[in-house]
PDB file of C-alpha atoms in Angstrom:
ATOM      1  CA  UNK A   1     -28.455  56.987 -64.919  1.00  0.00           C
ATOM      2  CA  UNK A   2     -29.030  59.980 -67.244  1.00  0.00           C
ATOM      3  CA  UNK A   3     -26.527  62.246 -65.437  1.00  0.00           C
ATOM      4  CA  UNK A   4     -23.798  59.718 -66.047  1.00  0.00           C
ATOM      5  CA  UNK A   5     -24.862  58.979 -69.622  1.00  0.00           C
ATOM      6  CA  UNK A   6     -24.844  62.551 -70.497  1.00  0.00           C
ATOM      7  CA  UNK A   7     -21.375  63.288 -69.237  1.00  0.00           C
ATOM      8  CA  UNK A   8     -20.054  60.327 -70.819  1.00  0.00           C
ATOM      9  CA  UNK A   9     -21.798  61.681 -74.047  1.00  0.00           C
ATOM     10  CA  UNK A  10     -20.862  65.359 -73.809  1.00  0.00           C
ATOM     11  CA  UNK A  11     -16.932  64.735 -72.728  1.00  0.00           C
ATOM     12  CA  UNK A  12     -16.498  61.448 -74.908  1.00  0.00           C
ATOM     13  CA  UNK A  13     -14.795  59.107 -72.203  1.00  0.00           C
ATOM     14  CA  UNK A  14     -16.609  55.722 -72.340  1.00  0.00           C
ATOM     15  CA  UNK A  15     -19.308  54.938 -69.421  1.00  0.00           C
ATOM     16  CA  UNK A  16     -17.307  52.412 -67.810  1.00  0.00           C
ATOM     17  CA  UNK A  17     -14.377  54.745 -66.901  1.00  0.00           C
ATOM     18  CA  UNK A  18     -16.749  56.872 -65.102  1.00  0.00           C
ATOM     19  CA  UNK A  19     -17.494  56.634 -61.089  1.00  0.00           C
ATOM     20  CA  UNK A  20     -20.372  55.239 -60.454  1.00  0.00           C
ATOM     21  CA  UNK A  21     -23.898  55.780 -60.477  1.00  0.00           C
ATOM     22  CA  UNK A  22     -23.806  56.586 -56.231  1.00  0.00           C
ATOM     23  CA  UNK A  23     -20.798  58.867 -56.550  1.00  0.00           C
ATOM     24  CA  UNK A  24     -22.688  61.417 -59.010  1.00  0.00           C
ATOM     25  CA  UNK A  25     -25.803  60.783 -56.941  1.00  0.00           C
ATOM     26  CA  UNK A  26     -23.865  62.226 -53.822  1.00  0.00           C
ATOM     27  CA  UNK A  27     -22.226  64.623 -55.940  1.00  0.00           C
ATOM     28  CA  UNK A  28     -25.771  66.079 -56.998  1.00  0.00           C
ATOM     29  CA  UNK A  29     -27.734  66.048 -53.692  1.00  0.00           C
ATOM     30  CA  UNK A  30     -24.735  68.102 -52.360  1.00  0.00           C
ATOM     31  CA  UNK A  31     -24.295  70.410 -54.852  1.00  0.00           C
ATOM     32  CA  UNK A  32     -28.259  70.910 -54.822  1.00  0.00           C
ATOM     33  CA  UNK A  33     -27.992  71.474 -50.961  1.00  0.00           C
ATOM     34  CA  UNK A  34     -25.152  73.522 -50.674  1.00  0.00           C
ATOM     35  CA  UNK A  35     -25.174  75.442 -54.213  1.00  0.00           C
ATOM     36  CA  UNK A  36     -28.867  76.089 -55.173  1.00  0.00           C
ATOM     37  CA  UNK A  37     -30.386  76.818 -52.159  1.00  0.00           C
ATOM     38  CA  UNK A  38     -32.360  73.574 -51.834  1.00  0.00           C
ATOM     39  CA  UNK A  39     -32.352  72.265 -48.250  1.00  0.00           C
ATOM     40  CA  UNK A  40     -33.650  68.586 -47.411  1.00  0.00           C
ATOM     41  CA  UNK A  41     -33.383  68.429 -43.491  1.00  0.00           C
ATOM     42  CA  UNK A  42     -35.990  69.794 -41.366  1.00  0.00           C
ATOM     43  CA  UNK A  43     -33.737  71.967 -39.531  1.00  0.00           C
ATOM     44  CA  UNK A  44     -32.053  73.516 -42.672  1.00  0.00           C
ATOM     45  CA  UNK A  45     -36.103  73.800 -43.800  1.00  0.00           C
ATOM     46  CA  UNK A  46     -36.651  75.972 -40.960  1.00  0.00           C
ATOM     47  CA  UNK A  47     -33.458  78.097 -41.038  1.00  0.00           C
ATOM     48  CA  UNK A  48     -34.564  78.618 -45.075  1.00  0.00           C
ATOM     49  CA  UNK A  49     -37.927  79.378 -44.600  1.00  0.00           C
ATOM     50  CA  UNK A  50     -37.223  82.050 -41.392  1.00  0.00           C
ATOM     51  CA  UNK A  51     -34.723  83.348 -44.196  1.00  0.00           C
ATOM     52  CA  UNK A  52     -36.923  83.935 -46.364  1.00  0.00           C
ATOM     53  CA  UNK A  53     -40.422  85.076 -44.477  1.00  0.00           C
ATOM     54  CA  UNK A  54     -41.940  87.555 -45.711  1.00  0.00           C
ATOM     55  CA  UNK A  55     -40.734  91.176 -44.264  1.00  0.00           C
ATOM     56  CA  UNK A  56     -42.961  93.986 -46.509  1.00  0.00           C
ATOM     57  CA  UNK A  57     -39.406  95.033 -47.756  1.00  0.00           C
ATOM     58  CA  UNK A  58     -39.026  92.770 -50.757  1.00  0.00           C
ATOM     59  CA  UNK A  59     -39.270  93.992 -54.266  1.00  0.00           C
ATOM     60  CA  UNK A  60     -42.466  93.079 -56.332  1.00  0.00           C
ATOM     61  CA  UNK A  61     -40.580  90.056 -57.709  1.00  0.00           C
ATOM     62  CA  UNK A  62     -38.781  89.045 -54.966  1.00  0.00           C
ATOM     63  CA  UNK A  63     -39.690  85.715 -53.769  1.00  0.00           C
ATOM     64  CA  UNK A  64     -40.981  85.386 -50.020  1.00  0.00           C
ATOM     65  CA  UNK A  65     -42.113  81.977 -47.479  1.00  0.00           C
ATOM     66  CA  UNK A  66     -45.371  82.611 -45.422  1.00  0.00           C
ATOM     67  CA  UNK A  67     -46.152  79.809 -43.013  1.00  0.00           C
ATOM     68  CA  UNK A  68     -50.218  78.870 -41.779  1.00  0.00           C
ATOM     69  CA  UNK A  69     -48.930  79.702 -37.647  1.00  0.00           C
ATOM     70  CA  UNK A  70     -46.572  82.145 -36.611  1.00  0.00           C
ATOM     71  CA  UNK A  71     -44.775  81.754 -32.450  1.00  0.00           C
ATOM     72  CA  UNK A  72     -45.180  85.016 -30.306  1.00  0.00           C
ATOM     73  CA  UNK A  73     -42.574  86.558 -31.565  1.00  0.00           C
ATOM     74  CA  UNK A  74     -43.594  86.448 -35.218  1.00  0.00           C
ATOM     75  CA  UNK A  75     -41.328  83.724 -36.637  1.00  0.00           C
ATOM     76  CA  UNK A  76     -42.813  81.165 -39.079  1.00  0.00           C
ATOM     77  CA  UNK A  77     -43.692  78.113 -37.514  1.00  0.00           C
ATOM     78  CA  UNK A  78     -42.343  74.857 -39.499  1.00  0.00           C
ATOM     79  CA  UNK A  79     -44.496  72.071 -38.747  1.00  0.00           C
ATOM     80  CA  UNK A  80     -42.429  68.097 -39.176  1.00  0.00           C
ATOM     81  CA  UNK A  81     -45.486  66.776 -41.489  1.00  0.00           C
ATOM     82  CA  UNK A  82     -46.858  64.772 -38.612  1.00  0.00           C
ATOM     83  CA  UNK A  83     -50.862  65.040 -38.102  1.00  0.00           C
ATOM     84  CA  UNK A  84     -50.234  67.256 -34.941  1.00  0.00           C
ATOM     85  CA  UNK A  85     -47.673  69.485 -36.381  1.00  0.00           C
ATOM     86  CA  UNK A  86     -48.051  69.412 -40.177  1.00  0.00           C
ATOM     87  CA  UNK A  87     -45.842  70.864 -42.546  1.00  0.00           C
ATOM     88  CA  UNK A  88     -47.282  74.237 -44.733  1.00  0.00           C
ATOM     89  CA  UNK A  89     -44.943  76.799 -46.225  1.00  0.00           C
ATOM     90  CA  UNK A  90     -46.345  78.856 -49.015  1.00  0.00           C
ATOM     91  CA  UNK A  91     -44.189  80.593 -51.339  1.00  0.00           C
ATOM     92  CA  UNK A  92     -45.247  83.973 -53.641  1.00  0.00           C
ATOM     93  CA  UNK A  93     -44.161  87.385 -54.377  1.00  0.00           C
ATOM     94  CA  UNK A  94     -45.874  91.054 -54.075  1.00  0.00           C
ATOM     95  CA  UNK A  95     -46.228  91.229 -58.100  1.00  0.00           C
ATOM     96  CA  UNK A  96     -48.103  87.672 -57.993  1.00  0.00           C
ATOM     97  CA  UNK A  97     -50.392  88.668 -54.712  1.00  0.00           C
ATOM     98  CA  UNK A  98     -51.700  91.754 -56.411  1.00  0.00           C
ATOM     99  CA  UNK A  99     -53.687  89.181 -58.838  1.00  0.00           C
ATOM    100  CA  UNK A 100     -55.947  88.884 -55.802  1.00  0.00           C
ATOM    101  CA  UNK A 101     -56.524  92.299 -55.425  1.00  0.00           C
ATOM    102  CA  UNK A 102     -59.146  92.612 -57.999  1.00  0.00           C
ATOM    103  CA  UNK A 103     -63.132  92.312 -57.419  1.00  0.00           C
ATOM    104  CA  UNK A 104     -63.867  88.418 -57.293  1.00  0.00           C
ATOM    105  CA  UNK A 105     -65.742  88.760 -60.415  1.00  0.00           C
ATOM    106  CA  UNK A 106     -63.574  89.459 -62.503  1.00  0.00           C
ATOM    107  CA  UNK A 107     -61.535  86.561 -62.086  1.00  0.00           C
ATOM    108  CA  UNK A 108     -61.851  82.774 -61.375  1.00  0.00           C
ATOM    109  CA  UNK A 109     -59.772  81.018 -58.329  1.00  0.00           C
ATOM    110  CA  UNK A 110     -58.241  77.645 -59.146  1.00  0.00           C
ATOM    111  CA  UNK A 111     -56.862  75.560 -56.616  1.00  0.00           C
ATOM    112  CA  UNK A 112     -55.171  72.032 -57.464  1.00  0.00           C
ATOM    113  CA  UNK A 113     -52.860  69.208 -56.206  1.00  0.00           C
ATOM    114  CA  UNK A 114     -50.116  68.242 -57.749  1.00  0.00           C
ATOM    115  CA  UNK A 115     -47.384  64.945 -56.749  1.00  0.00           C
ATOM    116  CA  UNK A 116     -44.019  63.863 -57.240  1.00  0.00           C
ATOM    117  CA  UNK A 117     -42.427  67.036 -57.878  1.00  0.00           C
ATOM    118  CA  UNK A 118     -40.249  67.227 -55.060  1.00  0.00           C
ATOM    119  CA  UNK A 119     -38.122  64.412 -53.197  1.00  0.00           C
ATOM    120  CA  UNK A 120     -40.240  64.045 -50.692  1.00  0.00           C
ATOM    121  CA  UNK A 121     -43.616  63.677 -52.237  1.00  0.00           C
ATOM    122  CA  UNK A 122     -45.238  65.823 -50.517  1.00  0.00           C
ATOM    123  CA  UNK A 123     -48.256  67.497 -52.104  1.00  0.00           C
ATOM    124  CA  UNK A 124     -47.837  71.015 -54.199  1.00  0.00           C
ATOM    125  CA  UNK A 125     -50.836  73.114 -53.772  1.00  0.00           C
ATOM    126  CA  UNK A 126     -51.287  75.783 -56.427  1.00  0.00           C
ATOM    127  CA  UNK A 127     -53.647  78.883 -56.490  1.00  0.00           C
ATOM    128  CA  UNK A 128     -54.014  80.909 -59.197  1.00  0.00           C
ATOM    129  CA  UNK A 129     -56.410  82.837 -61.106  1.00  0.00           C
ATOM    130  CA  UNK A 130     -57.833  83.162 -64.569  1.00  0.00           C
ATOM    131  CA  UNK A 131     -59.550  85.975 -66.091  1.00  0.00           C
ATOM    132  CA  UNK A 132     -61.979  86.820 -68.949  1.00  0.00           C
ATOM    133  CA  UNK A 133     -59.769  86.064 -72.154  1.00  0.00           C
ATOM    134  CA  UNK A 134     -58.881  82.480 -69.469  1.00  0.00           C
ATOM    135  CA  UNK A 135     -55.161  83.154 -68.777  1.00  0.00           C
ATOM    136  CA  UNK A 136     -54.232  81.297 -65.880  1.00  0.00           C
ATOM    137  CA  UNK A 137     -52.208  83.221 -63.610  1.00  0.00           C
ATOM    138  CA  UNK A 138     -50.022  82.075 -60.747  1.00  0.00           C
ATOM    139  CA  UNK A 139     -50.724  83.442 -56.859  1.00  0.00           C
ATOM    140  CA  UNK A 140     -49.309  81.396 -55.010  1.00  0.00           C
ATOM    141  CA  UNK A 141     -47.835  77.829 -53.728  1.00  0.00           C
ATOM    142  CA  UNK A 142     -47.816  75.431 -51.224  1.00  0.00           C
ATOM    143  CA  UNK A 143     -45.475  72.635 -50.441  1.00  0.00           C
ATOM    144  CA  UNK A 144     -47.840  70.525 -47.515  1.00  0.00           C
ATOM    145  CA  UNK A 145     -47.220  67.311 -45.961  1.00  0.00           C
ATOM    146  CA  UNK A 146     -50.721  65.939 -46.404  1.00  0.00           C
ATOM    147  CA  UNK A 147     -54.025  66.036 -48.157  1.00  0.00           C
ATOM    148  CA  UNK A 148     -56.557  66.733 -46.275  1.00  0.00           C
ATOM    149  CA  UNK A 149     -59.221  69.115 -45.489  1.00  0.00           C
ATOM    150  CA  UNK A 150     -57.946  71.067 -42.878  1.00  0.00           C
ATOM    151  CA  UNK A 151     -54.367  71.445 -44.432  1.00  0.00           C
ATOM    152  CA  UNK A 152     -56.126  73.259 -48.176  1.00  0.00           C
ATOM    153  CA  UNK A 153     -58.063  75.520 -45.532  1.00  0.00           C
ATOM    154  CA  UNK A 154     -55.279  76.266 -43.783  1.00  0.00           C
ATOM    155  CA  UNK A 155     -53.140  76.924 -46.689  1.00  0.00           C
ATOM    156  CA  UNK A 156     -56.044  79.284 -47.755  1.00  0.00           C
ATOM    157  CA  UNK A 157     -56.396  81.319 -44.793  1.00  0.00           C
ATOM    158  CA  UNK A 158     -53.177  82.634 -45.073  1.00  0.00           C
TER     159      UNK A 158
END
């Protein structure tokens, strides 16, 4: 509803005269899907994330996918969020990784949970650090499909 009030604000034409709320709905999920890189079908999810796996040729702040299994011939391995094939794809860049590359103790590791900020719900796992002067400092993220032990050590192997 706050798309549609907005344009009816910003180009002055009264809220009834524009489509409704289902039409700029559909309007948005395509754009986001076709125009800003922001697939929603597992297929699509796979073809993105093999897109983007990391290759050791990126830049320091070029982002890069890891996934917690890889098949035999290297490719990330998408799980579909079920308990036997669960979904973990971590996202990061060189310049963010080299945070980790100090001596433990000079630096805390933080690892938390966050909801709702995607679609689908599914859980965002971030790891970061802080050091002395306690700057918190990004490493890493994980988009999983469920909260449990094994998936936060599998996300953490990696």
């Amino acid at each position: 509803m706050r798309i549609r009030r907005s344009v009816a604000r910003k180009f002055a034409v009264p809220l009834e005269e524009l489509p409704s709320l289902v039409t700029f709905q559909n309007y948005v999920n395509h754009f986001a899907r076709t125009q800003l890189d922001n697939p929603e079908r597992v297929d699509d999810i796979r073809k993105w994330v093999d897109e983007k796996t990391f290759t050791e040729d990126e830049g320091m702040t070029e982002p890069f996918t890891f996934t917690w299994e890889s098949d035999v011939n290297g490719n990330p391995v998408v799980g579909d969020g079920s308990d036997e094939s669960p979904f973990i794809v971590g996202r990061s860049t060189k310049g963010l990784m080299v945070r980790l590359a100090v001596p433990p103790e000079h630096f805390v590791l933080h690892i938390d949970a966050t909801y709702k900020l995607n679609r689908l719900d599914y859980p965002v796992i971030v790891v970061g650090v802080s050091d002395r002067p306690h700057g918190f400092h990004l490493v890493a993220f994980f988009v999983v499909s469920q909260e449990v032990e094994d998936i936060y050590t599998a996300a953490l192997r990696r």
